[in-house]
């Protein structure tokens, strides 16, 4: 892989590499999520594509139990308590 194709994060105290390209993210997703990912990428414009990519990177890098934390943070960002 070329330099810049991967990012990393810490999960459960260990370094985990995650893809930093559209193709890499697609390949890392379960097959049943790939179509939705590509639909969102192809529907994004130049102003929103980075947000879409970042949201999917978080999905690839997170574990299922993280979703409750993400939902709470999204609600806080939108002004809910």
PDB file of C-alpha atoms in Angstrom:
ATOM      1  CA  UNK A   1       0.000   0.000   0.000  1.00  0.00           C
ATOM      2  CA  UNK A   2       1.116   3.534  -0.656  1.00  0.00           C
ATOM      3  CA  UNK A   3       1.997   5.942   2.118  1.00  0.00           C
ATOM      4  CA  UNK A   4      -1.194   7.588   3.368  1.00  0.00           C
ATOM      5  CA  UNK A   5      -3.411   4.613   2.501  1.00  0.00           C
ATOM      6  CA  UNK A   6      -3.721   3.623   6.167  1.00  0.00           C
ATOM      7  CA  UNK A   7      -4.478   5.401   9.438  1.00  0.00           C
ATOM      8  CA  UNK A   8      -4.312   3.942  12.901  1.00  0.00           C
ATOM      9  CA  UNK A   9      -6.204   4.133  16.168  1.00  0.00           C
ATOM     10  CA  UNK A  10      -6.058   2.479  19.562  1.00  0.00           C
ATOM     11  CA  UNK A  11      -8.684  -0.176  20.313  1.00  0.00           C
ATOM     12  CA  UNK A  12      -8.621  -2.120  23.586  1.00  0.00           C
ATOM     13  CA  UNK A  13      -5.123  -0.822  24.253  1.00  0.00           C
ATOM     14  CA  UNK A  14      -3.704  -2.031  20.952  1.00  0.00           C
ATOM     15  CA  UNK A  15      -2.787  -0.173  17.778  1.00  0.00           C
ATOM     16  CA  UNK A  16      -5.173  -1.018  14.931  1.00  0.00           C
ATOM     17  CA  UNK A  17      -4.639   0.046  11.321  1.00  0.00           C
ATOM     18  CA  UNK A  18      -7.647   1.319   9.403  1.00  0.00           C
ATOM     19  CA  UNK A  19      -7.970   2.202   5.721  1.00  0.00           C
ATOM     20  CA  UNK A  20      -7.719   5.810   4.592  1.00  0.00           C
ATOM     21  CA  UNK A  21      -8.919   5.385   0.999  1.00  0.00           C
ATOM     22  CA  UNK A  22     -12.416   4.942  -0.391  1.00  0.00           C
ATOM     23  CA  UNK A  23     -11.465   1.544  -1.837  1.00  0.00           C
ATOM     24  CA  UNK A  24      -9.844   0.476   1.436  1.00  0.00           C
ATOM     25  CA  UNK A  25     -12.877   1.480   3.486  1.00  0.00           C
ATOM     26  CA  UNK A  26     -15.182  -0.350   1.083  1.00  0.00           C
ATOM     27  CA  UNK A  27     -13.077  -3.505   1.283  1.00  0.00           C
ATOM     28  CA  UNK A  28     -12.971  -3.384   5.104  1.00  0.00           C
ATOM     29  CA  UNK A  29     -16.755  -3.228   5.424  1.00  0.00           C
ATOM     30  CA  UNK A  30     -18.988  -6.254   5.688  1.00  0.00           C
ATOM     31  CA  UNK A  31     -20.444  -7.020   2.276  1.00  0.00           C
ATOM     32  CA  UNK A  32     -23.959  -5.982   3.331  1.00  0.00           C
ATOM     33  CA  UNK A  33     -22.728  -2.412   4.112  1.00  0.00           C
ATOM     34  CA  UNK A  34     -20.658  -1.807   0.984  1.00  0.00           C
ATOM     35  CA  UNK A  35     -23.562  -0.739  -1.212  1.00  0.00           C
ATOM     36  CA  UNK A  36     -24.764   1.826   1.322  1.00  0.00           C
ATOM     37  CA  UNK A  37     -21.225   3.174   1.674  1.00  0.00           C
ATOM     38  CA  UNK A  38     -20.822   3.574  -2.081  1.00  0.00           C
ATOM     39  CA  UNK A  39     -24.272   5.184  -2.392  1.00  0.00           C
ATOM     40  CA  UNK A  40     -23.269   7.767   0.220  1.00  0.00           C
ATOM     41  CA  UNK A  41     -19.899   8.407  -1.447  1.00  0.00           C
ATOM     42  CA  UNK A  42     -21.436   8.818  -4.907  1.00  0.00           C
ATOM     43  CA  UNK A  43     -24.170  11.093  -3.513  1.00  0.00           C
ATOM     44  CA  UNK A  44     -21.710  13.343  -1.703  1.00  0.00           C
ATOM     45  CA  UNK A  45     -20.513  16.585  -3.199  1.00  0.00           C
ATOM     46  CA  UNK A  46     -17.100  18.209  -2.866  1.00  0.00           C
ATOM     47  CA  UNK A  47     -18.189  19.846   0.395  1.00  0.00           C
ATOM     48  CA  UNK A  48     -19.554  16.709   2.092  1.00  0.00           C
ATOM     49  CA  UNK A  49     -17.409  13.837   0.807  1.00  0.00           C
ATOM     50  CA  UNK A  50     -14.814  14.240   3.574  1.00  0.00           C
ATOM     51  CA  UNK A  51     -17.546  14.034   6.237  1.00  0.00           C
ATOM     52  CA  UNK A  52     -18.946  10.870   4.662  1.00  0.00           C
ATOM     53  CA  UNK A  53     -15.498   9.256   4.500  1.00  0.00           C
ATOM     54  CA  UNK A  54     -14.716  10.171   8.113  1.00  0.00           C
ATOM     55  CA  UNK A  55     -18.031   8.756   9.360  1.00  0.00           C
ATOM     56  CA  UNK A  56     -17.345   5.451   7.615  1.00  0.00           C
ATOM     57  CA  UNK A  57     -13.762   5.334   8.915  1.00  0.00           C
ATOM     58  CA  UNK A  58     -15.203   5.579  12.419  1.00  0.00           C
ATOM     59  CA  UNK A  59     -17.556   2.684  11.635  1.00  0.00           C
ATOM     60  CA  UNK A  60     -14.663   0.561  10.383  1.00  0.00           C
ATOM     61  CA  UNK A  61     -12.485   1.421  13.392  1.00  0.00           C
ATOM     62  CA  UNK A  62     -15.125   0.996  16.081  1.00  0.00           C
ATOM     63  CA  UNK A  63     -16.572  -2.001  17.800  1.00  0.00           C
ATOM     64  CA  UNK A  64     -20.338  -2.655  18.084  1.00  0.00           C
ATOM     65  CA  UNK A  65     -20.477  -1.554  21.724  1.00  0.00           C
ATOM     66  CA  UNK A  66     -19.125   1.867  20.705  1.00  0.00           C
ATOM     67  CA  UNK A  67     -22.360   2.723  18.873  1.00  0.00           C
ATOM     68  CA  UNK A  68     -24.172   3.799  22.071  1.00  0.00           C
ATOM     69  CA  UNK A  69     -21.367   6.267  22.817  1.00  0.00           C
ATOM     70  CA  UNK A  70     -21.467   7.615  19.255  1.00  0.00           C
ATOM     71  CA  UNK A  71     -25.261   8.039  19.395  1.00  0.00           C
ATOM     72  CA  UNK A  72     -24.969  10.020  22.633  1.00  0.00           C
ATOM     73  CA  UNK A  73     -22.230  12.241  21.194  1.00  0.00           C
ATOM     74  CA  UNK A  74     -24.258  12.886  18.030  1.00  0.00           C
ATOM     75  CA  UNK A  75     -27.249  13.885  20.167  1.00  0.00           C
ATOM     76  CA  UNK A  76     -25.080  16.281  22.178  1.00  0.00           C
ATOM     77  CA  UNK A  77     -23.709  17.800  18.962  1.00  0.00           C
ATOM     78  CA  UNK A  78     -27.280  18.463  17.876  1.00  0.00           C
ATOM     79  CA  UNK A  79     -28.150  20.201  21.142  1.00  0.00           C
ATOM     80  CA  UNK A  80     -29.986  17.356  22.876  1.00  0.00           C
ATOM     81  CA  UNK A  81     -29.042  16.325  26.383  1.00  0.00           C
TER      82      UNK A  81
END
